[in-house]
Coordinates of C-alpha atoms in Angstrom, one line a residue:
Chain A
M269 CA 66.2 47.7 135.4
S270 CA 69.7 48.5 136.4
S271 CA 70.1 45.0 138.0
L272 CA 68.9 43.4 134.7
A273 CA 71.4 45.5 132.8
A274 CA 74.1 44.5 135.2
Q275 CA 73.4 40.8 134.7
R276 CA 73.4 41.0 130.9
R277 CA 76.9 39.5 130.9
H278 CA 75.8 36.5 133.0
P279 CA 76.6 33.1 131.3
A280 CA 73.0 32.0 131.4
S281 CA 71.7 35.1 129.7
I282 CA 72.7 34.0 126.2
V283 CA 70.8 30.7 126.6
L284 CA 67.8 32.7 127.8
V285 CA 67.9 35.1 124.9
L286 CA 68.2 32.2 122.4
L287 CA 65.2 30.4 124.0
L288 CA 63.2 33.6 123.9
G289 CA 64.0 34.1 120.2
L290 CA 63.0 30.5 119.3
V291 CA 59.7 30.7 121.2
I292 CA 58.8 33.9 119.5
T293 CA 59.7 32.6 116.0
G294 CA 57.9 29.3 116.6
G295 CA 54.8 31.0 118.0
L296 CA 54.5 33.5 115.2
Y297 CA 54.9 30.7 112.6
A298 CA 52.2 28.6 114.2
L299 CA 50.0 31.6 114.3
L300 CA 50.6 32.9 110.7
A301 CA 51.5 29.9 108.6
P302 CA 48.6 28.6 106.4
S303 CA 47.5 25.3 107.8
S304 CA 47.6 22.8 104.9
A305 CA 45.9 20.1 107.0
G306 CA 42.9 22.3 107.5
A307 CA 42.5 23.0 103.8
A308 CA 42.6 19.4 102.9
V309 CA 39.5 18.5 104.9
G310 CA 36.4 19.3 102.9
S311 CA 34.8 21.7 105.4
S312 CA 31.4 23.0 104.8
S313 CA 32.8 26.6 104.5
D314 CA 35.1 25.4 101.7
L315 CA 32.1 23.8 99.9
K316 CA 30.2 27.0 100.3
S317 CA 32.9 29.2 98.9
G318 CA 33.4 26.6 96.2
K319 CA 29.8 26.8 95.2
S320 CA 29.8 30.6 95.1
L321 CA 32.9 30.5 92.9
F322 CA 31.2 28.0 90.7
L323 CA 28.0 30.1 90.4
A324 CA 30.0 33.2 89.6
N325 CA 32.4 31.7 87.0
C326 CA 31.2 28.4 85.6
A327 CA 27.4 28.3 85.9
T328 CA 26.9 30.4 82.8
C329 CA 27.9 27.5 80.6
H330 CA 27.8 24.4 82.8
G331 CA 24.4 25.3 84.3
V332 CA 23.5 26.3 87.9
N333 CA 23.3 22.7 88.9
A334 CA 26.5 21.8 86.9
D335 CA 24.4 19.4 84.8
G336 CA 25.5 20.9 81.4
R337 CA 23.7 22.6 78.5
E338 CA 23.6 21.7 74.8
N339 CA 27.3 21.5 74.0
N340 CA 28.6 22.1 77.4
P341 CA 29.3 19.0 79.4
S342 CA 27.7 18.1 82.7
L343 CA 30.2 18.2 85.6
V344 CA 28.4 15.7 87.8
G345 CA 30.9 12.9 88.4
V346 CA 33.9 14.4 86.6
G347 CA 35.7 14.6 90.0
A348 CA 38.1 17.0 91.6
A349 CA 41.0 15.9 89.3
A350 CA 39.2 17.2 86.1
V351 CA 38.4 20.6 87.8
D352 CA 42.0 20.9 89.0
F353 CA 43.4 20.0 85.6
Q354 CA 41.1 22.4 83.6
V355 CA 41.3 25.4 85.9
S356 CA 45.0 25.2 87.0
S357 CA 46.1 24.9 83.4
G358 CA 44.2 28.0 82.5
R359 CA 41.8 26.1 80.1
M360 CA 38.8 27.0 82.1
P361 CA 37.0 29.3 82.4
L362 CA 37.1 29.3 78.6
S363 CA 38.0 32.7 77.3
N364 CA 36.6 32.2 73.8
P365 CA 35.0 29.1 72.4
S366 CA 37.1 27.5 69.7
V367 CA 37.8 24.0 68.4
Q368 CA 39.7 23.2 71.6
A369 CA 40.6 24.9 74.8
A370 CA 44.3 25.7 74.8
R371 CA 46.6 25.5 77.9
N372 CA 47.2 29.0 79.0
S373 CA 49.4 29.1 82.2
S374 CA 49.4 32.9 82.1
N375 CA 45.7 33.0 82.4
V376 CA 45.0 31.0 85.5
Q377 CA 42.3 33.0 87.2
F378 CA 42.1 31.5 90.6
T379 CA 44.5 30.9 93.5
S380 CA 45.3 27.4 94.5
T381 CA 43.0 27.6 97.4
Q382 CA 40.1 28.8 95.2
I383 CA 40.8 25.9 92.8
K384 CA 40.7 23.5 95.7
Q385 CA 37.4 24.9 96.9
L386 CA 36.0 24.7 93.4
A387 CA 37.2 21.1 92.9
E388 CA 35.7 20.1 96.3
Y389 CA 32.4 21.6 95.3
V390 CA 32.3 19.8 92.0
A391 CA 33.5 16.5 93.6
S392 CA 30.6 16.8 96.1
L393 CA 28.1 16.6 93.2
G394 CA 29.1 13.1 92.2
A395 CA 31.9 10.7 92.8
G396 CA 34.8 11.1 90.4
P397 CA 38.6 10.8 90.3
A398 CA 40.3 12.8 93.1
I399 CA 43.3 15.0 92.8
P400 CA 46.3 12.7 92.8
S401 CA 48.7 12.5 95.8
S402 CA 52.0 14.2 95.2
K403 CA 53.6 10.8 95.8
Y404 CA 52.7 9.9 92.2
T405 CA 53.2 13.2 90.5
S406 CA 56.7 14.0 91.7
L407 CA 59.8 12.6 90.0
G408 CA 61.4 9.3 90.8
G409 CA 59.6 6.9 88.5
N410 CA 61.2 4.3 86.2
I411 CA 62.2 6.2 83.1
A412 CA 62.7 3.1 80.9
K413 CA 59.4 1.6 81.8
G414 CA 57.7 5.0 81.4
G415 CA 59.2 5.4 77.9
E416 CA 57.8 2.0 76.9
L417 CA 54.4 2.9 78.2
F418 CA 54.5 6.3 76.6
R419 CA 55.4 4.9 73.2
V420 CA 52.6 2.3 73.3
N421 CA 49.8 4.5 74.8
C422 CA 50.7 8.2 74.2
A423 CA 53.3 8.7 71.4
M424 CA 50.9 8.3 68.5
C425 CA 49.2 11.6 69.4
H426 CA 51.7 13.4 71.6
N427 CA 54.7 12.6 69.4
F428 CA 57.8 10.5 70.4
A429 CA 59.3 13.4 72.3
G430 CA 56.0 14.7 73.8
S431 CA 56.1 17.7 71.3
G432 CA 52.4 17.2 70.5
G433 CA 50.7 16.7 67.1
A434 CA 47.7 17.3 64.9
L435 CA 44.3 15.5 65.2
T436 CA 41.3 15.8 62.9
R437 CA 39.6 19.1 62.0
G438 CA 41.9 21.5 63.8
K439 CA 42.1 19.6 67.1
Y440 CA 45.5 18.7 68.4
A441 CA 47.3 16.9 71.1
P442 CA 49.3 19.5 73.0
N443 CA 53.0 19.7 73.7
L444 CA 53.8 18.1 77.1
M445 CA 57.2 19.7 77.8
D446 CA 56.0 22.4 80.2
V447 CA 53.1 20.5 81.8
S448 CA 53.5 19.7 85.5
G449 CA 53.5 16.1 86.7
K450 CA 50.2 16.7 88.5
Q451 CA 48.5 17.9 85.4
M452 CA 49.8 15.0 83.3
Y453 CA 48.5 12.6 85.9
E454 CA 45.1 14.3 86.0
A455 CA 44.9 14.3 82.2
M456 CA 45.5 10.6 82.0
L457 CA 43.0 10.0 84.8
T458 CA 40.2 12.2 83.4
G459 CA 40.7 12.2 79.6
P460 CA 40.2 15.9 78.9
Q461 CA 38.7 17.0 75.5
S462 CA 39.7 14.5 72.7
M463 CA 42.0 12.5 74.9
P464 CA 40.7 9.0 76.0
V465 CA 40.8 8.0 79.7
F466 CA 43.7 6.0 81.1
N467 CA 42.2 4.8 84.4
D468 CA 44.1 3.2 87.2
T469 CA 43.4 -0.3 85.9
N470 CA 44.8 0.6 82.5
L471 CA 47.9 2.5 83.7
S472 CA 48.4 2.0 87.4
P473 CA 49.4 5.0 89.5
Q474 CA 53.0 3.7 89.4
D475 CA 52.8 3.4 85.6
K476 CA 51.6 7.0 85.4
K477 CA 54.5 8.1 87.7
D478 CA 56.8 6.3 85.3
V479 CA 55.4 8.1 82.3
I480 CA 55.8 11.4 84.1
A481 CA 59.4 10.6 84.9
Y482 CA 60.0 9.7 81.3
L483 CA 58.6 13.0 80.0
K484 CA 60.5 15.1 82.6
N485 CA 63.7 13.2 81.5
V486 CA 63.0 14.0 77.8
K487 CA 62.6 17.7 78.7
N488 CA 65.8 17.8 80.7
E489 CA 67.9 15.7 78.4
P490 CA 70.5 17.8 76.5
S491 CA 70.3 17.6 72.7
Q492 CA 72.8 15.2 71.4
G493 CA 74.2 17.6 68.9
G494 CA 72.7 20.7 67.3
H495 CA 69.2 22.0 67.2
T496 CA 66.3 19.7 67.8
L497 CA 64.1 21.7 65.3
G498 CA 61.3 21.2 67.9
N499 CA 61.5 17.4 67.9
L500 CA 58.7 17.3 65.3
G501 CA 60.3 14.7 63.0
P502 CA 60.1 14.9 59.2
V503 CA 58.0 18.1 59.1
T504 CA 60.6 20.6 60.4
E505 CA 63.5 18.5 59.2
G506 CA 62.2 18.4 55.7
M507 CA 61.3 22.0 55.7
F508 CA 64.8 22.9 56.8
A509 CA 66.4 20.7 54.1
W510 CA 64.1 22.1 51.4
T511 CA 64.5 25.8 52.2
I512 CA 67.8 26.4 53.9
G513 CA 69.7 23.3 52.7
I514 CA 68.7 23.6 49.0
G515 CA 69.0 27.4 49.2
L516 CA 72.6 27.0 50.2
L517 CA 73.2 24.5 47.4
I518 CA 71.7 26.9 44.8
G519 CA 73.8 29.8 46.3
A520 CA 77.0 27.6 45.9
A521 CA 76.0 26.6 42.4
V522 CA 75.5 30.3 41.4
W523 CA 78.9 31.2 42.9
L524 CA 80.6 28.4 41.1
G525 CA 79.2 29.4 37.8
R526 CA 80.1 33.1 38.0
K527 CA 83.3 34.3 36.4
A528 CA 85.9 35.9 38.7
A529 CA 86.2 39.7 38.4
Chain B
M165 CA 93.9 20.5 18.5
T166 CA 91.6 21.9 15.9
T167 CA 88.5 24.1 16.4
S168 CA 85.0 23.3 15.1
F169 CA 84.3 27.0 14.7
T170 CA 85.4 28.5 11.5
G171 CA 86.0 31.9 13.0
P172 CA 85.0 35.4 12.0
E173 CA 85.9 35.3 8.3
R174 CA 82.4 33.9 7.4
H175 CA 80.8 37.1 8.7
D176 CA 82.0 39.0 5.6
H177 CA 80.0 36.7 3.3
S178 CA 76.6 38.1 4.2
E179 CA 77.7 41.7 4.6
H180 CA 78.6 41.9 0.9
Q181 CA 75.1 41.1 -0.3
P182 CA 72.4 42.8 1.8
E183 CA 69.0 41.5 0.7
P184 CA 65.6 43.3 1.3
G185 CA 64.3 40.8 3.8
D186 CA 67.6 40.4 5.6
H187 CA 67.4 43.4 7.9
G188 CA 67.8 43.3 11.5
R189 CA 70.9 41.2 11.5
Q190 CA 73.3 44.0 10.5
G191 CA 73.6 47.5 11.9
S192 CA 73.0 49.3 8.6
D193 CA 69.6 47.7 8.0
L194 CA 68.0 48.7 11.3
I195 CA 64.3 49.5 11.1
N196 CA 63.4 53.0 12.3
L197 CA 60.3 52.9 14.5
G198 CA 59.3 56.3 13.0
D199 CA 58.8 54.8 9.5
G200 CA 55.3 53.5 10.3
H201 CA 54.2 50.0 9.5
H202 CA 56.9 47.8 8.1
E203 CA 56.1 44.8 6.1
G204 CA 58.3 41.8 6.9
S205 CA 59.0 39.2 4.2
G206 CA 58.9 36.4 6.7
A207 CA 61.9 34.8 5.0
L208 CA 64.6 33.2 7.1
P209 CA 68.2 33.6 6.2
E210 CA 69.6 30.7 4.3
R211 CA 71.7 29.7 7.3
F212 CA 72.5 31.1 10.7
E213 CA 76.1 32.1 11.3
N214 CA 78.0 30.3 14.0
P215 CA 78.5 33.1 16.5
G216 CA 81.7 31.5 17.8
L217 CA 83.1 31.9 21.3
P218 CA 82.6 35.2 23.0
E219 CA 85.7 37.3 23.3
H220 CA 88.0 36.2 26.1
V221 CA 87.9 38.7 28.9
H222 CA 90.9 38.9 31.2
R223 CA 90.4 38.7 34.9
L224 CA 91.9 41.1 37.3
G225 CA 94.6 38.7 38.3
D226 CA 95.5 37.9 34.7
D227 CA 96.9 41.4 34.1
D228 CA 97.7 42.6 37.6
P229 CA 100.4 40.6 39.5
A230 CA 99.3 42.3 42.8
A231 CA 95.8 41.0 42.4
A232 CA 97.1 37.6 41.6
K233 CA 99.2 37.7 44.6
R234 CA 96.2 38.7 46.7
S235 CA 94.2 35.8 45.4
E236 CA 97.1 33.5 46.2
R237 CA 97.1 34.8 49.7
Q238 CA 93.3 34.4 50.0
V239 CA 93.5 30.8 48.9
A240 CA 96.3 30.0 51.2
S241 CA 94.5 31.6 54.2
L242 CA 91.4 29.5 53.4
F243 CA 93.6 26.4 53.5
G244 CA 95.2 27.7 56.6
V245 CA 91.8 28.1 58.3
S246 CA 91.0 24.6 57.4
M247 CA 94.3 23.4 59.0
L248 CA 93.4 25.3 62.1
A249 CA 89.9 23.8 62.3
T250 CA 91.4 20.3 61.8
L251 CA 93.8 20.9 64.7
L252 CA 90.9 22.2 66.8
F253 CA 89.0 19.0 66.0
V254 CA 91.9 16.9 67.3
I255 CA 92.2 19.1 70.4
S256 CA 88.5 19.0 71.2
Y257 CA 88.4 15.2 70.6
I258 CA 91.1 14.8 73.3
V259 CA 90.1 17.6 75.6
V260 CA 86.3 17.8 75.7
G261 CA 84.7 15.2 77.9
K262 CA 82.0 12.8 76.6
G263 CA 79.4 14.0 79.2
E264 CA 80.1 17.7 79.1
I265 CA 77.0 19.8 78.3
V266 CA 77.1 23.3 77.0
T267 CA 74.2 25.8 76.7
L268 CA 74.2 27.6 73.4
P269 CA 72.0 30.4 72.2
L270 CA 69.1 29.2 70.0
I271 CA 70.0 25.6 70.5
G272 CA 69.9 25.2 74.3
A273 CA 71.6 22.5 76.3
T274 CA 73.6 20.2 74.0
K275 CA 76.5 17.8 74.1
A276 CA 79.7 19.9 73.9
L277 CA 81.8 17.2 72.2
H278 CA 79.3 16.6 69.4
V279 CA 79.0 20.3 68.6
A280 CA 82.8 20.9 68.8
L281 CA 83.6 17.9 66.5
G282 CA 80.8 18.8 64.0
V283 CA 81.6 22.5 63.8
T284 CA 85.4 22.1 63.4
L285 CA 85.1 19.3 60.9
G286 CA 82.6 21.3 58.9
I287 CA 84.8 24.4 58.8
S288 CA 87.8 22.3 57.9
L289 CA 86.1 20.6 54.9
L290 CA 84.3 23.8 53.8
C291 CA 87.5 25.8 53.7
I292 CA 89.3 23.2 51.6
G293 CA 86.4 23.5 49.1
L294 CA 86.2 27.3 49.2
G295 CA 89.9 27.5 48.7
A296 CA 89.9 25.2 45.8
V297 CA 87.1 27.0 44.0
H298 CA 88.6 30.4 44.7
W299 CA 91.9 29.1 43.3
A300 CA 90.3 27.7 40.2
K301 CA 88.3 30.9 39.6
T302 CA 90.9 33.5 40.1
L303 CA 94.3 31.9 39.2
M304 CA 93.9 28.7 37.1
S305 CA 93.8 29.3 33.3
D306 CA 90.3 30.1 32.1
T307 CA 90.9 30.2 28.4
E308 CA 88.1 28.5 26.5
V309 CA 89.2 25.4 24.7
V310 CA 87.4 23.4 22.0
E311 CA 88.4 19.8 21.4
E312 CA 87.1 18.0 18.2
R313 CA 85.7 14.5 18.8
H314 CA 87.5 11.8 16.8
T315 CA 85.6 9.4 14.5
L316 CA 84.2 6.4 16.3
R317 CA 84.4 3.9 13.4
S318 CA 87.6 1.8 13.3
P319 CA 89.7 1.7 10.1
D320 CA 88.5 -0.8 7.5
E321 CA 91.7 -3.0 7.8
D322 CA 91.2 -3.4 11.6
R323 CA 87.6 -4.5 11.0
E324 CA 88.5 -7.0 8.4
G325 CA 91.3 -8.3 10.6
T326 CA 88.9 -8.9 13.5
V327 CA 86.5 -10.9 11.3
K328 CA 89.4 -12.9 10.0
I329 CA 90.6 -13.9 13.5
L330 CA 87.0 -15.0 14.4
T331 CA 86.5 -17.1 11.3
D332 CA 90.0 -18.6 11.6
S333 CA 89.4 -19.7 15.2
A334 CA 86.0 -21.1 14.4
E335 CA 87.8 -23.1 11.7
S336 CA 90.7 -24.3 13.9
T337 CA 88.4 -25.4 16.9
Q338 CA 86.3 -27.4 14.4
L339 CA 83.1 -25.9 15.8
T340 CA 81.6 -25.4 12.4
R341 CA 82.3 -29.0 11.4
R342 CA 81.2 -30.7 14.6
P343 CA 77.6 -29.5 15.6
L344 CA 77.4 -32.0 18.4
I345 CA 80.0 -30.1 20.4
K346 CA 78.5 -26.8 19.5
Y347 CA 75.0 -27.7 20.8
S348 CA 76.1 -29.6 23.9
L349 CA 78.4 -26.7 24.9
G350 CA 75.5 -24.3 24.4
G351 CA 73.3 -26.5 26.5
A352 CA 75.8 -26.8 29.3
L353 CA 76.4 -23.0 29.4
G354 CA 72.7 -22.3 29.1
L355 CA 71.8 -24.6 32.0
F356 CA 74.5 -23.1 34.2
V357 CA 72.2 -20.0 34.5
V358 CA 69.7 -22.0 36.6
P359 CA 71.8 -22.4 39.8
L360 CA 72.6 -18.7 39.8
G361 CA 69.0 -17.7 39.2
L362 CA 67.7 -20.2 41.7
Q363 CA 69.7 -18.7 44.5
L364 CA 68.5 -15.3 43.5
V365 CA 64.8 -16.3 43.5
G366 CA 65.2 -18.5 46.6
S367 CA 66.7 -15.7 48.7
L368 CA 63.6 -13.6 48.2
G369 CA 62.3 -15.5 51.2
P370 CA 59.8 -18.2 52.0
L371 CA 56.4 -18.3 50.4
P372 CA 53.9 -16.5 52.5
H373 CA 51.4 -19.5 52.7
D374 CA 48.6 -18.3 55.0
N375 CA 50.7 -15.9 57.0
L376 CA 49.0 -12.8 55.6
G377 CA 45.5 -14.1 56.4
V378 CA 46.1 -15.6 59.9
T379 CA 47.0 -13.9 63.1
L380 CA 47.7 -15.2 66.6
W381 CA 44.1 -14.7 67.5
D382 CA 43.2 -17.5 65.1
R383 CA 45.5 -20.0 66.8
K384 CA 43.8 -21.3 70.0
L385 CA 45.9 -21.4 73.2
N386 CA 45.3 -24.8 75.0
G387 CA 42.1 -25.2 72.9
K388 CA 40.7 -21.9 74.2
G389 CA 40.4 -18.4 72.7
R390 CA 43.3 -16.1 73.7
R391 CA 42.7 -13.5 76.4
L392 CA 43.2 -9.8 75.6
M393 CA 46.4 -8.6 77.3
R394 CA 47.6 -5.1 78.1
D395 CA 50.5 -3.9 75.9
P396 CA 53.3 -3.8 77.2
E397 CA 52.5 -5.2 80.7
N398 CA 51.1 -8.4 79.4
T399 CA 48.3 -8.6 82.0
P400 CA 44.7 -9.8 81.3
I401 CA 41.9 -7.2 81.3
R402 CA 38.5 -7.5 83.0
L403 CA 35.4 -5.9 81.4
S404 CA 35.0 -3.7 84.5
D405 CA 38.5 -2.3 83.9
V406 CA 37.5 -0.7 80.6
T407 CA 35.6 2.3 81.9
L408 CA 33.8 4.7 79.6
G409 CA 36.1 6.7 77.3
S410 CA 39.0 4.3 77.9
V411 CA 41.3 3.0 75.3
F412 CA 43.5 -0.1 75.9
H413 CA 46.4 -1.2 73.6
V414 CA 46.1 -4.9 73.4
L415 CA 48.1 -8.0 72.4
P416 CA 47.0 -11.6 72.3
E417 CA 47.8 -13.8 75.3
G418 CA 51.0 -15.9 75.0
I419 CA 52.6 -13.6 72.3
D420 CA 56.0 -13.9 74.0
D421 CA 55.9 -17.7 73.6
V422 CA 55.7 -17.8 69.8
Q423 CA 58.9 -18.0 67.8
N424 CA 58.9 -14.5 66.5
P425 CA 56.8 -12.2 68.8
Q426 CA 57.5 -9.2 66.7
D427 CA 56.1 -10.9 63.6
A428 CA 53.0 -11.9 65.5
K429 CA 52.7 -8.4 67.1
V430 CA 52.6 -6.5 63.8
K431 CA 49.5 -8.5 62.7
A432 CA 47.7 -9.1 66.1
A433 CA 47.9 -5.6 67.7
V434 CA 44.4 -4.5 68.8
L435 CA 42.8 -1.4 70.1
L436 CA 40.1 -1.8 72.8
V437 CA 37.7 1.1 73.2
S438 CA 34.8 1.7 75.5
M439 CA 32.0 4.0 74.4
Q440 CA 28.3 4.4 75.1
E441 CA 26.5 1.4 73.6
S442 CA 23.8 3.8 72.2
D443 CA 26.5 5.6 70.2
I444 CA 27.2 2.4 68.2
K445 CA 25.3 2.6 64.9
N446 CA 26.3 -0.8 63.5
A447 CA 24.4 -3.9 64.7
K448 CA 27.3 -6.3 63.9
E449 CA 29.8 -4.0 65.8
A450 CA 27.5 -3.9 68.9
S451 CA 27.0 -7.7 68.9
W452 CA 30.7 -8.4 68.5
G453 CA 31.5 -6.2 71.5
I454 CA 30.2 -6.2 75.0
Q455 CA 28.2 -3.3 76.5
G456 CA 29.9 -0.8 74.2
V457 CA 33.4 -2.2 74.6
V458 CA 34.7 -3.1 71.1
A459 CA 38.1 -4.4 69.8
Y460 CA 39.5 -3.5 66.4
S461 CA 42.7 -4.3 64.6
K462 CA 45.3 -1.6 65.1
I463 CA 46.9 -2.2 61.7
C464 CA 45.8 0.4 59.1
T465 CA 44.3 -1.1 55.9
H466 CA 46.3 1.4 53.8
V467 CA 49.9 0.5 54.4
G468 CA 49.9 -1.1 57.8
C469 CA 50.8 1.7 60.2
P470 CA 49.5 1.3 63.8
V471 CA 46.3 3.3 63.9
G472 CA 46.3 4.8 67.4
L473 CA 44.9 8.4 67.5
Y474 CA 41.5 7.9 69.1
E475 CA 39.4 10.9 69.8
H476 CA 37.0 9.8 72.5
T477 CA 34.6 12.7 71.9
T478 CA 34.1 12.1 68.2
H479 CA 35.0 8.4 68.2
H480 CA 37.3 9.1 65.2
L481 CA 40.3 6.9 64.9
L482 CA 43.1 8.5 63.0
C483 CA 46.2 6.9 61.4
P484 CA 49.3 9.0 62.1
C485 CA 51.0 8.1 58.7
H486 CA 48.5 9.3 56.1
Q487 CA 45.6 10.6 58.1
S488 CA 43.1 7.8 57.2
T489 CA 40.2 8.3 59.6
F490 CA 37.9 5.6 60.7
D491 CA 34.5 6.0 62.4
M492 CA 34.4 3.8 65.4
T493 CA 30.7 4.2 65.8
N494 CA 30.0 2.6 62.4
D495 CA 32.2 -0.5 62.3
C496 CA 35.4 1.5 61.6
E497 CA 34.1 2.8 58.2
V498 CA 36.7 4.9 56.4
I499 CA 35.6 8.6 56.5
F500 CA 38.8 10.2 55.3
G501 CA 42.1 9.4 53.8
P502 CA 43.7 6.8 51.5
A503 CA 42.6 3.6 53.3
K504 CA 40.1 1.6 51.3
R505 CA 38.8 -0.9 53.8
R506 CA 37.3 -0.9 57.3
L507 CA 39.5 -2.1 60.1
P508 CA 38.7 -5.7 60.9
Q509 CA 36.8 -6.2 64.2
L510 CA 37.8 -8.8 66.8
K511 CA 34.8 -10.6 68.4
I512 CA 35.2 -10.5 72.1
S513 CA 33.4 -12.0 75.1
V514 CA 34.0 -12.5 78.8
N515 CA 35.3 -15.9 80.0
D516 CA 34.4 -17.7 83.2
A517 CA 37.1 -15.9 85.2
G518 CA 35.8 -12.5 84.1
Y519 CA 38.5 -11.7 81.7
L520 CA 38.0 -10.4 78.1
V521 CA 38.7 -13.1 75.5
A522 CA 38.7 -13.4 71.7
D523 CA 36.0 -15.8 70.5
Q524 CA 37.6 -16.2 67.1
G525 CA 40.3 -14.7 64.9
F526 CA 39.7 -11.8 62.6
Q527 CA 37.2 -12.8 59.8
E528 CA 39.3 -11.0 57.1
P529 CA 43.0 -10.4 56.7
V530 CA 44.3 -7.5 58.7
G531 CA 46.4 -4.7 57.3
P532 CA 47.1 -3.5 53.7
S533 CA 46.1 -5.2 50.5
F534 CA 48.2 -7.9 48.9
W535 CA 48.1 -9.7 45.5
E536 CA 45.5 -12.2 46.4
R537 CA 43.3 -9.6 48.0
A538 CA 43.0 -6.5 45.7

């Protein structure tokens, strides 16, 4: 002990201490870090826990065999992308049935691991679109091309700036400003609720990436001058002009017509 | 300057002869509510008095020099604020960079230059206006003035003089004696209207000919029906690409080779939809499509907006402009909104290479009504 203490000022000791520290850190990391590679592989234990999650949370409406009931769709063949979209956006499990399930990011009831297990279980029931690779859901697409595709394929429902809009009988196309790239991709791929499907032969993965890049750019773009009024076009602009604008004009007219004290 | 009102002296007239039915107008004849039922005569006074102008009331500044001085200072400071804002406009024009972004409460991230220029210019102009109005209201003379309108008719001697000049000149130019000149001049001047009117009518544009009834789908490409191409990629579509629940936005093949692609596009845009064949209720619709894949004109029959809001669960197709709704399971019958006619269907088939192709053009004009098609 005393000899070790005596040699603590040896030039080699600092190298040794450093090495020791690195080995401990690396070892602990390898031991404790969640292994992403392991989770990606559809192991039988994941399928099992996915099935138990499904039976506990989804089977009441979608049926024990996920084959649907009266108004509730069958989940055979919808694929992992549809499950990931519906559950990670907080739409499913549906809290109360209404015209349309609304995005509710504060009500996501499962961890990402559980969503993955659930998606794997549903995907095992029948082939369907898989969860997209992050290569196509991250930024970096062609914004100009994405804008063109968005205006042709999406803007009529989701509005020119992705602010959403009304459909028939209380249904609506949601606002896209706070939707993640992954969920946008999954929505195009699976066509949730009223939305039609935009499969990979219609909008290729690169096209979808461009559309996502365009929408992210719209969100981050500063307003050119003044309030956007929600980017809703003539509805809010007209309302502003008719209430505030005309109100100010009437106020000015009243002031002009009054005699000074 | 005279006044049209004859002043208060007329008031005396009625006060001297109070009549039984005349009460109410003068203080002495007031009806007391405690008198019980009071029979009115129903008679109107012979004439109503002109009440004249209300008495002129002085403003604070008219009598009090200190108040007038205060108003003067207020007006001057409004003009001063305007000058300051204008100077700030000039400064921000020079100083604030074009790309600078500022985050404001309520508004969020916005271009600093545009906000600075707009706000300073707005304040500058507003303060000029406020100052001018405040000046007019507190300091400028506010005495009521009445000006009598002069008679419009000219004096008789002027009227006679004008007639004399006209008859004299008709006489001296010999127009009255030489009708040949009169009529030929009339003809020349009359005919001169034609070139002016012709240009006006001619510049209304070419005659429509068959443009409203014919789209690019009618015109064969190399003798064959045009393929359905994705908009905007301009690539052909295979039947297998159109999976269930899909919607494709389609333009005819070769649209970029025509003289005015935009003109062709506004008539030939098509929506390609895939649904369960069993959902289709209309036999013609099913036979003009393939295995539940049908193509319809995207141009609304109301006023020609692109109909694009397709709900794949209800198969309703909604026009964004006026909410006309078409039922895609029943040959695009109108089920709601101002549109009067179904959307025209495009008959499609698969060619030898496996691509979707239009067999024929639309069998009726696309888009809104026009004069030959009520």
